[in-house]
Amino acid sequence: MQIKKNDCYIITIEDMNESGEGVGKTDGYTLFVKDTVIGDVAEVKVIKAKKNYGYARLVKVVKPSVYRVEPVCKVARQCGGCQLQALRYEEQLRFKERKIKNNLERIGKFQGLDMEPIIGMEKPFRYRNKAQFPIGLNKDGEIVAGFYAGRTHSIIESDDCVIGAEVNYRILDIVKGFMKEFGIAPYDEERHFGVVRHVLIRVGYKTGQVMVCVIINGDKLDFGDRLVEKLLVIPGMTSISFNVNKEKGNVILGHKIVNLYGDGYIFDYIGDVQYRISPLSFYQVNPMQTEKLYKVALEYAGLSGNEVVWDLYCGIGTISLFLAQQAKQVYGVEIVADAIRDARENARLNGMENVEFFVGKAEEVLPKMYERERVYAEVIVVDPPRKGCEQAVLDTMVEMGPERIVYVSCDSATLARDLRYLCDRGYEVGNVQGVDMFGMTGCVECVCLMTRKEK
Ligand code: SAH
């Protein structure tokens, strides 16, 4: 049967994809339907029909799924951020577990893996320590803060994101009030005109320190001292600054930070390790779950204090420093030079002398160091971006032959591919542990232990 645009069907939603669209079938033909959840029986209308699959719009939920819940956030549907809010949290976790398992089985061809139950959040809301709110005008000409609607640049008004910190709302209120009082216009993307583009807020989860950085199209924020005065009523306010971004386009932050109050950074802890965070530096957005994730990575690394460990794709050295607490020596490799600067600063801050960081591509640094100096490792930890490890990294790891490889991944598809590669070359998969770092969204982290098979 040929499926055509505007055809209507009643289907059962059997799964969800990464973007949170429900997935159902009619006559073996797969349809993706936004705003549906697993278990819904839904009437849908086809909006785009390809050869083997298509997209449909939800017309009506005929029978709601038992897993369906009312989203906490009023704009959950329009906002691009939370794809799974209409799905009960326990079911979100099942969905993420299934996703990891399916990828390992389908792509990695692993059978009968022993997967640990996923580590969920105690409270899956209010977990993000960082938010970047675009500022604009609504149709009545009022200053609003919010989020870009999925895949567009129109602002959905919402200054209380339910996965963000509670204090965000108060801060945005103050900034908006300040703009109104002093006649400071929001930035208009289309006309490349106006001043305030975004407000970046970061909160130290353990320290309670708060950072506000206003991103402006200009070199100077007029009446900045008055903004400082107003923001200082917020408990924990530690750093207030503005960032200069006069470029067109959708990159949020420019390179220049001007401090209005404080030294430009806040501090936070993961476990006992202290990190210095500036507006431009990368830091994990869910510190509570990050600590759990790193604990698993540390446990899998099985350190006794005598090991040499390589931490590839180390960012600002968060995992490296965590491992350094229990290893003889840790080497970190990261492509972004600024991140390595932060990593070295953080090592100094914690008085750790057994860590060394290298700037460069993991696929270049590691092979070179191995060729030239025969560097070795008992344990290698990798935490690559979504595309996974380059083959040169995998090949060099195999040659170095560490006893254990700990693979931290934010994409279980590339994880599965890389594990298969390593398994065909002398390693075997031990434990696999999912950790939910991003409740309400479709993303999931996973840590996997690989051990070298006895020859
Ligand atoms: N382990 C860190 C960061 C992981 S994110 C943490 O937990 O905080 C992945 C990191 O890999 C990013 O910092 C990114 O800049 C870096 N990266 C991307 N491609 C790389 C490459 N080819 N070689 C080394 N690092 C790379």
CSV table of C-alpha atoms and ligand atoms in Angstrom, one decimal:
chain,number,residue,atom,x,y,z
A,1,MET,CA,0.0,0.0,0.0
A,2,GLN,CA,1.3,3.4,-0.9
A,3,ILE,CA,1.3,5.9,2.0
A,4,LYS,CA,0.6,9.5,0.9
A,5,LYS,CA,0.6,12.9,2.4
A,6,ASN,CA,-2.6,13.8,4.2
A,7,ASP,CA,-3.5,10.1,4.8
A,8,CYS,CA,-4.9,9.5,8.3
A,9,TYR,CA,-4.3,6.4,10.4
A,10,ILE,CA,-4.8,5.2,13.9
A,11,ILE,CA,-1.6,3.7,15.2
A,12,THR,CA,0.0,2.5,18.4
A,13,ILE,CA,3.2,4.2,19.5
A,14,GLU,CA,5.7,1.5,20.2
A,15,ASP,CA,8.9,3.4,20.8
A,16,MET,CA,10.4,6.9,20.7
A,17,ASN,CA,13.4,8.2,18.8
A,18,GLU,CA,16.2,10.5,20.0
A,19,SER,CA,14.3,13.7,19.3
A,20,GLY,CA,11.4,12.4,21.4
A,21,GLU,CA,9.1,11.7,18.5
A,22,GLY,CA,6.8,8.7,19.0
A,23,VAL,CA,7.4,5.8,16.6
A,24,GLY,CA,4.5,3.7,15.3
A,25,LYS,CA,3.7,1.5,12.3
A,26,THR,CA,0.9,1.1,9.9
A,27,ASP,CA,1.1,-1.9,7.7
A,28,GLY,CA,4.8,-2.2,8.4
A,29,TYR,CA,5.5,1.4,7.4
A,30,THR,CA,7.1,3.5,10.1
A,31,LEU,CA,5.7,6.8,11.1
A,32,PHE,CA,7.3,9.4,13.4
A,33,VAL,CA,4.8,11.5,15.3
A,34,LYS,CA,5.7,14.5,17.5
A,35,ASP,CA,3.8,14.9,20.8
A,36,THR,CA,3.0,11.2,21.2
A,37,VAL,CA,4.6,8.9,23.8
A,38,ILE,CA,5.2,5.1,24.0
A,39,GLY,CA,1.8,3.4,24.5
A,40,ASP,CA,-0.4,6.0,23.0
A,41,VAL,CA,-3.0,5.0,20.5
A,42,ALA,CA,-3.2,8.0,18.3
A,43,GLU,CA,-5.0,9.3,15.2
A,44,VAL,CA,-2.3,10.8,13.0
A,45,LYS,CA,-2.1,12.6,9.6
A,46,VAL,CA,0.8,12.0,7.3
A,47,ILE,CA,2.8,15.3,6.6
A,48,LYS,CA,5.7,13.8,4.7
A,49,ALA,CA,6.0,10.4,3.1
A,50,LYS,CA,9.3,8.9,2.2
A,51,LYS,CA,9.9,5.5,0.6
A,52,ASN,CA,10.3,3.5,3.8
A,53,TYR,CA,9.2,5.9,6.5
A,54,GLY,CA,7.3,9.1,7.0
A,55,TYR,CA,6.3,11.9,9.4
A,56,ALA,CA,2.9,12.4,10.8
A,57,ARG,CA,1.1,15.0,12.9
A,58,LEU,CA,-0.9,14.1,16.0
A,59,VAL,CA,-4.6,14.7,15.3
A,60,LYS,CA,-5.9,13.2,18.5
A,61,VAL,CA,-4.9,10.8,21.2
A,62,VAL,CA,-7.5,8.1,21.0
A,63,LYS,CA,-6.3,6.2,24.1
A,64,PRO,CA,-3.6,7.8,26.2
A,65,SER,CA,-0.6,5.7,27.3
A,66,VAL,CA,-0.4,4.7,30.9
A,67,TYR,CA,3.0,6.3,30.8
A,68,ARG,CA,1.7,9.7,29.8
A,69,VAL,CA,1.9,12.6,32.3
A,70,GLU,CA,1.1,16.2,32.2
A,71,PRO,CA,4.3,18.1,31.4
A,72,VAL,CA,5.3,20.3,34.4
A,73,CYS,CA,6.4,23.1,32.1
A,74,LYS,CA,3.7,25.0,30.3
A,75,VAL,CA,5.8,25.4,27.1
A,76,ALA,CA,7.3,21.9,27.0
A,77,ARG,CA,5.7,21.3,23.6
A,78,GLN,CA,6.9,24.4,21.9
A,79,CYS,CA,10.3,24.6,23.4
A,80,GLY,CA,13.0,22.5,21.8
A,81,GLY,CA,14.7,21.6,25.1
A,82,CYS,CA,12.8,18.7,26.8
A,83,GLN,CA,11.6,16.0,24.4
A,84,LEU,CA,10.4,13.6,27.0
A,85,GLN,CA,8.4,15.6,29.5
A,86,ALA,CA,5.1,14.0,28.7
A,87,LEU,CA,6.6,10.6,29.5
A,88,ARG,CA,6.7,9.4,33.1
A,89,TYR,CA,10.3,9.6,34.5
A,90,GLU,CA,10.6,5.9,35.2
A,91,GLU,CA,9.6,5.2,31.7
A,92,GLN,CA,12.1,7.7,30.4
A,93,LEU,CA,14.8,5.6,32.2
A,94,ARG,CA,13.5,2.4,30.6
A,95,PHE,CA,13.6,4.1,27.2
A,96,LYS,CA,17.2,5.1,27.8
A,97,GLU,CA,18.2,1.7,29.0
A,98,ARG,CA,16.6,0.1,25.9
A,99,LYS,CA,18.3,2.5,23.7
A,100,ILE,CA,21.8,1.6,25.0
A,101,LYS,CA,21.0,-2.1,24.9
A,102,ASN,CA,19.5,-2.0,21.4
A,103,ASN,CA,22.5,-0.2,20.0
A,104,LEU,CA,25.0,-2.6,21.7
A,105,GLU,CA,23.1,-5.6,20.2
A,106,ARG,CA,22.3,-4.2,16.8
A,107,ILE,CA,25.4,-2.2,16.0
A,108,GLY,CA,27.9,-3.9,18.3
A,109,LYS,CA,26.6,-7.4,17.8
A,110,PHE,CA,26.9,-8.1,21.5
A,111,GLN,CA,24.6,-10.7,23.0
A,112,GLY,CA,23.7,-11.3,26.6
A,113,LEU,CA,25.5,-8.3,28.0
A,114,ASP,CA,25.3,-7.8,31.7
A,115,MET,CA,23.9,-4.3,32.0
A,116,GLU,CA,23.6,-2.6,35.3
A,117,PRO,CA,20.3,-0.9,36.0
A,118,ILE,CA,20.5,2.7,34.8
A,119,ILE,CA,21.3,5.3,37.5
A,120,GLY,CA,18.4,7.8,37.4
A,121,MET,CA,18.1,11.1,39.2
A,122,GLU,CA,16.4,11.4,42.5
A,123,LYS,CA,14.7,14.6,41.3
A,124,PRO,CA,14.7,14.9,37.5
A,125,PHE,CA,13.9,18.6,37.6
A,126,ARG,CA,16.0,21.7,38.5
A,127,TYR,CA,19.2,19.8,37.8
A,128,ARG,CA,21.0,22.1,35.3
A,129,ASN,CA,23.6,24.5,36.7
A,130,LYS,CA,23.8,26.5,33.5
A,131,ALA,CA,21.2,28.3,31.4
A,132,GLN,CA,21.5,30.7,28.5
A,133,PHE,CA,18.3,32.7,27.9
A,134,PRO,CA,17.9,34.7,24.7
A,135,ILE,CA,16.3,38.1,25.3
A,136,GLY,CA,13.9,39.7,22.8
A,137,LEU,CA,10.6,41.5,22.4
A,138,ASN,CA,7.2,39.9,22.3
A,139,LYS,CA,4.5,41.1,19.9
A,140,ASP,CA,3.3,43.7,22.5
A,141,GLY,CA,6.8,45.2,22.5
A,142,GLU,CA,7.7,43.9,26.0
A,143,ILE,CA,11.1,42.6,26.9
A,144,VAL,CA,11.0,38.8,27.3
A,145,ALA,CA,13.4,36.0,28.1
A,146,GLY,CA,12.9,32.4,27.0
A,147,PHE,CA,14.1,29.7,24.7
A,148,TYR,CA,14.2,29.2,21.0
A,149,ALA,CA,11.4,27.1,19.8
A,150,GLY,CA,12.6,23.8,18.4
A,151,ARG,CA,14.8,24.3,15.3
A,152,THR,CA,13.9,28.0,15.0
A,153,HIS,CA,15.0,31.4,16.3
A,154,SER,CA,11.7,32.7,17.6
A,155,ILE,CA,11.7,33.1,21.4
A,156,ILE,CA,9.2,31.1,23.4
A,157,GLU,CA,8.6,33.2,26.5
A,158,SER,CA,9.6,31.3,29.6
A,159,ASP,CA,11.9,32.5,32.3
A,160,ASP,CA,11.4,29.6,34.6
A,161,CYS,CA,12.8,26.5,32.9
A,162,VAL,CA,11.9,23.6,35.1
A,163,ILE,CA,15.2,21.8,34.5
A,164,GLY,CA,17.1,24.9,35.4
A,165,ALA,CA,17.9,26.6,38.8
A,166,GLU,CA,15.1,28.3,40.6
A,167,VAL,CA,17.1,31.5,40.9
A,168,ASN,CA,17.1,32.0,37.1
A,169,TYR,CA,13.7,33.5,37.2
A,170,ARG,CA,14.6,36.2,39.8
A,171,ILE,CA,17.8,37.1,37.9
A,172,LEU,CA,15.9,37.4,34.6
A,173,ASP,CA,13.3,39.6,36.3
A,174,ILE,CA,16.0,41.9,37.5
A,175,VAL,CA,17.8,42.1,34.1
A,176,LYS,CA,14.5,42.8,32.3
A,177,GLY,CA,13.6,45.5,34.9
A,178,PHE,CA,17.0,47.0,34.5
A,179,MET,CA,16.7,47.1,30.7
A,180,LYS,CA,13.3,48.7,30.9
A,181,GLU,CA,14.4,51.3,33.4
A,182,PHE,CA,17.4,52.4,31.5
A,183,GLY,CA,16.0,52.0,28.0
A,184,ILE,CA,18.4,49.3,27.0
A,185,ALA,CA,17.1,47.4,24.0
A,186,PRO,CA,17.2,43.7,23.4
A,187,TYR,CA,19.1,42.6,20.4
A,188,ASP,CA,17.2,42.1,17.2
A,189,GLU,CA,18.8,39.3,15.2
A,190,GLU,CA,17.2,40.2,11.9
A,191,ARG,CA,18.2,43.8,11.9
A,192,HIS,CA,21.5,43.2,13.8
A,193,PHE,CA,20.5,46.0,16.1
A,194,GLY,CA,20.0,46.5,19.8
A,195,VAL,CA,22.1,45.5,22.8
A,196,VAL,CA,21.2,42.5,25.1
A,197,ARG,CA,21.4,39.2,23.3
A,198,HIS,CA,21.5,36.5,26.0
A,199,VAL,CA,21.8,36.2,29.7
A,200,LEU,CA,24.1,33.3,30.9
A,201,ILE,CA,23.6,32.1,34.4
A,202,ARG,CA,25.7,29.5,36.2
A,203,VAL,CA,25.2,28.2,39.7
A,204,GLY,CA,27.7,26.3,41.8
A,205,TYR,CA,25.8,23.3,43.0
A,206,LYS,CA,27.8,22.7,46.2
A,207,THR,CA,29.0,26.3,46.8
A,208,GLY,CA,25.8,28.1,46.0
A,209,GLN,CA,27.8,30.7,44.1
A,210,VAL,CA,26.0,32.5,41.3
A,211,MET,CA,27.4,33.9,38.1
A,212,VAL,CA,25.6,36.2,35.7
A,213,CYS,CA,27.0,37.2,32.3
A,214,VAL,CA,25.1,39.4,30.0
A,215,ILE,CA,26.0,38.9,26.3
A,216,ILE,CA,25.8,42.2,24.4
A,217,ASN,CA,26.1,43.5,20.9
A,218,GLY,CA,28.5,46.4,21.9
A,219,ASP,CA,31.7,47.2,23.8
A,220,LYS,CA,30.1,48.6,26.9
A,221,LEU,CA,27.0,48.0,29.0
A,222,ASP,CA,25.6,51.4,30.0
A,223,PHE,CA,24.6,51.7,33.7
A,224,GLY,CA,26.4,48.4,34.4
A,225,ASP,CA,27.0,49.5,38.0
A,226,ARG,CA,23.3,49.9,38.5
A,227,LEU,CA,22.7,46.3,37.3
A,228,VAL,CA,25.3,45.1,39.8
A,229,GLU,CA,23.5,46.9,42.6
A,230,LYS,CA,20.3,45.3,41.7
A,231,LEU,CA,21.7,41.8,41.2
A,232,LEU,CA,23.6,41.8,44.5
A,233,VAL,CA,20.3,41.1,46.4
A,234,ILE,CA,20.5,37.5,45.0
A,235,PRO,CA,22.1,35.3,47.7
A,236,GLY,CA,25.4,33.8,46.5
A,237,MET,CA,26.0,36.4,43.8
A,238,THR,CA,29.7,36.1,43.1
A,239,SER,CA,30.4,37.1,39.5
A,240,ILE,CA,28.7,39.6,37.3
A,241,SER,CA,30.1,40.4,33.8
A,242,PHE,CA,29.3,41.1,30.3
A,243,ASN,CA,30.5,39.4,27.2
A,244,VAL,CA,31.1,41.2,23.9
A,245,ASN,CA,29.5,39.6,20.8
A,246,LYS,CA,29.1,41.9,17.9
A,247,GLU,CA,29.0,39.2,15.3
A,248,LYS,CA,25.9,38.2,13.3
A,249,GLY,CA,24.9,34.6,13.5
A,250,ASN,CA,23.9,32.2,16.2
A,251,VAL,CA,27.1,31.7,18.2
A,252,ILE,CA,26.1,32.8,21.7
A,253,LEU,CA,29.3,33.9,23.3
A,254,GLY,CA,32.1,36.2,22.0
A,255,HIS,CA,35.7,36.0,23.3
A,256,LYS,CA,35.8,39.0,25.5
A,257,ILE,CA,34.6,39.1,29.1
A,258,VAL,CA,34.4,42.4,31.1
A,259,ASN,CA,33.9,42.0,34.8
A,260,LEU,CA,31.5,44.2,36.5
A,261,TYR,CA,31.7,42.5,39.9
A,262,GLY,CA,34.0,39.7,41.2
A,263,ASP,CA,36.9,38.1,39.4
A,264,GLY,CA,35.0,36.5,36.6
A,265,TYR,CA,34.6,33.0,38.0
A,266,ILE,CA,32.8,30.8,40.5
A,267,PHE,CA,33.8,27.6,42.1
A,268,ASP,CA,32.2,24.2,42.4
A,269,TYR,CA,33.0,20.7,43.5
A,270,ILE,CA,32.6,17.3,42.0
A,271,GLY,CA,33.2,14.9,44.9
A,272,ASP,CA,36.2,16.5,46.8
A,273,VAL,CA,37.7,18.0,43.7
A,274,GLN,CA,37.3,21.8,43.3
A,275,TYR,CA,36.8,23.4,39.9
A,276,ARG,CA,37.1,27.0,38.8
A,277,ILE,CA,34.4,27.9,36.3
A,278,SER,CA,34.5,31.0,34.0
A,279,PRO,CA,31.7,32.1,31.6
A,280,LEU,CA,33.6,30.6,28.7
A,281,SER,CA,34.7,27.3,30.1
A,282,PHE,CA,33.0,24.0,29.7
A,283,TYR,CA,31.6,22.4,32.8
A,284,GLN,CA,29.3,19.5,33.1
A,285,VAL,CA,25.7,20.8,33.4
A,286,ASN,CA,24.4,18.2,35.9
A,287,PRO,CA,26.9,18.1,38.7
A,288,MET,CA,25.0,15.7,40.9
A,289,GLN,CA,24.8,13.0,38.2
A,290,THR,CA,28.3,13.8,37.0
A,291,GLU,CA,29.7,12.8,40.4
A,292,LYS,CA,27.9,9.4,40.1
A,293,LEU,CA,29.1,9.0,36.5
A,294,TYR,CA,32.7,9.7,37.5
A,295,LYS,CA,32.4,7.4,40.5
A,296,VAL,CA,31.5,4.6,38.2
A,297,ALA,CA,34.4,5.5,35.8
A,298,LEU,CA,36.7,5.5,38.8
A,299,GLU,CA,35.5,2.2,40.1
A,300,TYR,CA,35.8,0.6,36.6
A,301,ALA,CA,39.4,2.0,36.4
A,302,GLY,CA,40.2,-0.1,39.4
A,303,LEU,CA,43.0,2.0,40.7
A,304,SER,CA,45.3,1.1,43.6
A,305,GLY,CA,47.6,4.1,43.4
A,306,ASN,CA,50.3,2.6,41.2
A,307,GLU,CA,48.8,3.1,37.8
A,308,VAL,CA,49.6,5.3,34.9
A,309,VAL,CA,46.3,6.4,33.3
A,310,TRP,CA,45.5,8.3,30.1
A,311,ASP,CA,42.4,10.4,30.0
A,312,LEU,CA,41.6,11.1,26.3
A,313,TYR,CA,39.1,13.9,25.4
A,314,CYS,CA,39.6,15.3,28.9
A,315,GLY,CA,38.0,18.8,28.5
A,316,ILE,CA,38.9,20.8,31.5
A,317,GLY,CA,40.3,17.8,33.2
A,318,THR,CA,37.3,16.9,35.3
A,319,ILE,CA,37.7,13.1,35.0
A,320,SER,CA,41.6,13.4,35.0
A,321,LEU,CA,41.6,15.1,38.4
A,322,PHE,CA,39.0,12.7,39.7
A,323,LEU,CA,41.3,9.8,38.7
A,324,ALA,CA,44.4,11.5,39.9
A,325,GLN,CA,43.2,11.1,43.5
A,326,GLN,CA,43.9,7.4,43.2
A,327,ALA,CA,46.4,6.9,40.4
A,328,LYS,CA,50.2,7.3,40.3
A,329,GLN,CA,50.1,9.5,37.2
A,330,VAL,CA,47.4,10.8,34.9
A,331,TYR,CA,47.9,12.2,31.4
A,332,GLY,CA,45.0,14.2,29.8
A,333,VAL,CA,44.6,15.0,26.1
A,334,GLU,CA,42.2,17.6,24.7
A,335,ILE,CA,41.8,19.5,21.5
A,336,VAL,CA,40.7,22.8,22.9
A,337,ALA,CA,43.7,24.9,24.2
A,338,ASP,CA,41.5,27.0,26.6
A,339,ALA,CA,40.1,23.9,28.2
A,340,ILE,CA,43.6,22.7,28.9
A,341,ARG,CA,44.5,26.0,30.5
A,342,ASP,CA,41.5,25.5,32.8
A,343,ALA,CA,42.6,21.9,33.4
A,344,ARG,CA,46.1,23.0,34.5
A,345,GLU,CA,44.7,25.7,36.7
A,346,ASN,CA,42.3,23.2,38.3
A,347,ALA,CA,45.1,20.8,39.0
A,348,ARG,CA,47.1,23.6,40.7
A,349,LEU,CA,44.0,24.6,42.7
A,350,ASN,CA,43.7,21.1,44.1
A,351,GLY,CA,47.4,20.8,44.7
A,352,MET,CA,47.6,17.8,42.3
A,353,GLU,CA,51.1,17.3,40.9
A,354,ASN,CA,50.5,13.9,39.3
A,355,VAL,CA,48.6,15.1,36.3
A,356,GLU,CA,49.9,16.4,33.0
A,357,PHE,CA,47.9,17.8,30.1
A,358,PHE,CA,48.5,17.9,26.4
A,359,VAL,CA,46.7,20.0,23.8
A,360,GLY,CA,46.0,18.3,20.5
A,361,LYS,CA,43.9,15.7,18.8
A,362,ALA,CA,43.7,12.4,20.7
A,363,GLU,CA,44.2,10.6,17.3
A,364,GLU,CA,47.5,12.5,16.8
A,365,VAL,CA,48.9,13.0,20.3
A,366,LEU,CA,48.5,9.4,21.5
A,367,PRO,CA,50.0,7.6,18.4
A,368,LYS,CA,52.9,10.1,18.3
A,369,MET,CA,53.7,9.7,22.0
A,370,TYR,CA,53.5,5.9,21.7
A,371,GLU,CA,55.8,5.9,18.6
A,372,ARG,CA,58.3,8.3,20.0
A,373,GLU,CA,58.4,7.5,23.7
A,374,ARG,CA,56.6,4.1,24.0
A,375,VAL,CA,54.3,5.6,26.6
A,376,TYR,CA,52.2,3.0,28.3
A,377,ALA,CA,49.2,2.8,30.5
A,378,GLU,CA,47.5,0.4,32.9
A,379,VAL,CA,44.2,2.1,32.2
A,380,ILE,CA,42.9,4.4,29.5
A,381,VAL,CA,39.7,6.4,29.9
A,382,VAL,CA,38.1,7.9,26.8
A,383,ASP,CA,35.1,10.3,26.8
A,384,PRO,CA,34.8,11.3,23.1
A,385,PRO,CA,32.2,13.6,21.5
A,386,ARG,CA,29.2,12.0,19.8
A,387,LYS,CA,31.1,10.8,16.8
A,388,GLY,CA,33.2,8.4,19.0
A,389,CYS,CA,36.9,7.6,18.7
A,390,GLU,CA,39.0,7.9,15.6
A,391,GLN,CA,40.4,4.6,14.4
A,392,ALA,CA,43.9,5.8,15.1
A,393,VAL,CA,43.0,6.2,18.8
A,394,LEU,CA,41.5,2.7,18.9
A,395,ASP,CA,44.5,1.1,17.1
A,396,THR,CA,47.0,2.8,19.4
A,397,MET,CA,45.1,1.7,22.4
A,398,VAL,CA,45.2,-1.8,21.2
A,399,GLU,CA,48.9,-1.6,20.6
A,400,MET,CA,49.5,-0.1,24.0
A,401,GLY,CA,47.4,-2.9,25.5
A,402,PRO,CA,46.2,-1.4,28.8
A,403,GLU,CA,44.6,-3.9,31.2
A,404,ARG,CA,41.4,-1.8,31.2
A,405,ILE,CA,39.7,0.7,29.0
A,406,VAL,CA,36.9,2.7,30.4
A,407,TYR,CA,34.7,4.2,27.7
A,408,VAL,CA,32.4,7.1,28.7
A,409,SER,CA,30.0,7.9,26.0
A,410,CYS,CA,27.1,10.2,25.2
A,411,ASP,CA,26.2,8.3,22.1
A,412,SER,CA,25.6,4.6,22.5
A,413,ALA,CA,25.6,4.0,18.7
A,414,THR,CA,29.2,5.1,18.2
A,415,LEU,CA,30.0,3.4,21.5
A,416,ALA,CA,28.7,0.1,20.2
A,417,ARG,CA,30.8,0.5,17.0
A,418,ASP,CA,34.0,1.2,18.9
A,419,LEU,CA,33.5,-1.5,21.5
A,420,ARG,CA,33.0,-4.0,18.6
A,421,TYR,CA,36.3,-2.8,17.1
A,422,LEU,CA,38.2,-3.3,20.4
A,423,CYS,CA,36.5,-6.6,21.1
A,424,ASP,CA,37.7,-8.0,17.7
A,425,ARG,CA,41.2,-7.0,18.8
A,426,GLY,CA,41.7,-8.6,22.2
A,427,TYR,CA,39.3,-6.9,24.6
A,428,GLU,CA,36.1,-8.0,26.2
A,429,VAL,CA,33.2,-6.0,27.5
A,430,GLY,CA,32.8,-6.1,31.3
A,431,ASN,CA,30.2,-3.9,32.9
A,432,VAL,CA,27.9,-1.4,31.1
A,433,GLN,CA,26.3,1.3,33.2
A,434,GLY,CA,23.9,3.9,31.9
A,435,VAL,CA,23.6,7.2,33.8
A,436,ASP,CA,20.9,9.7,33.2
A,437,MET,CA,22.5,13.1,33.2
A,438,PHE,CA,19.7,14.8,31.2
A,439,GLY,CA,16.3,14.0,32.5
A,440,MET,CA,13.3,15.0,30.3
A,441,THR,CA,15.6,14.9,27.2
A,442,GLY,CA,16.4,12.0,24.9
A,443,CYS,CA,20.1,11.9,25.8
A,444,VAL,CA,21.8,9.4,27.9
A,445,GLU,CA,25.4,8.8,29.1
A,446,CYS,CA,26.9,5.4,29.4
A,447,VAL,CA,30.1,4.0,31.0
A,448,CYS,CA,31.6,0.8,29.9
A,449,LEU,CA,34.5,-1.3,31.2
A,450,MET,CA,36.6,-3.3,28.7
A,451,THR,CA,39.3,-5.6,29.9
A,452,ARG,CA,42.2,-7.2,28.0
A,453,LYS,CA,41.7,-10.9,27.4
A,454,GLU,CA,44.5,-13.1,28.6
A,455,LYS,CA,46.7,-14.1,25.7
B,1,SAH,N1,35.8,14.4,29.8
B,1,SAH,C1,35.4,15.8,29.9
B,1,SAH,C2,34.9,16.3,28.5
B,1,SAH,C3,34.2,15.4,27.6
B,1,SAH,S1,33.4,16.2,26.3
B,1,SAH,C4,34.3,15.9,31.0
B,1,SAH,O1,33.8,15.0,31.5
B,1,SAH,O2,34.1,17.1,31.4
B,1,SAH,C5,34.5,15.7,24.9
B,1,SAH,C6,35.7,16.5,24.8
B,1,SAH,O3,36.5,16.1,23.7
B,1,SAH,C7,35.5,18.0,24.6
B,1,SAH,O4,36.1,18.7,25.5
B,1,SAH,C8,36.0,18.3,23.2
B,1,SAH,O5,36.6,19.5,23.0
B,1,SAH,C9,37.1,17.2,23.1
B,1,SAH,N2,37.5,16.7,21.7
B,1,SAH,C10,36.7,16.7,20.6
B,1,SAH,N3,37.4,16.1,19.6
B,1,SAH,C11,38.7,15.8,20.1
B,1,SAH,C12,39.8,15.2,19.5
B,1,SAH,N4,39.8,14.8,18.3
B,1,SAH,N5,40.9,15.0,20.3
B,1,SAH,C13,40.9,15.4,21.6
B,1,SAH,N6,39.8,16.0,22.2
B,1,SAH,C14,38.7,16.2,21.4
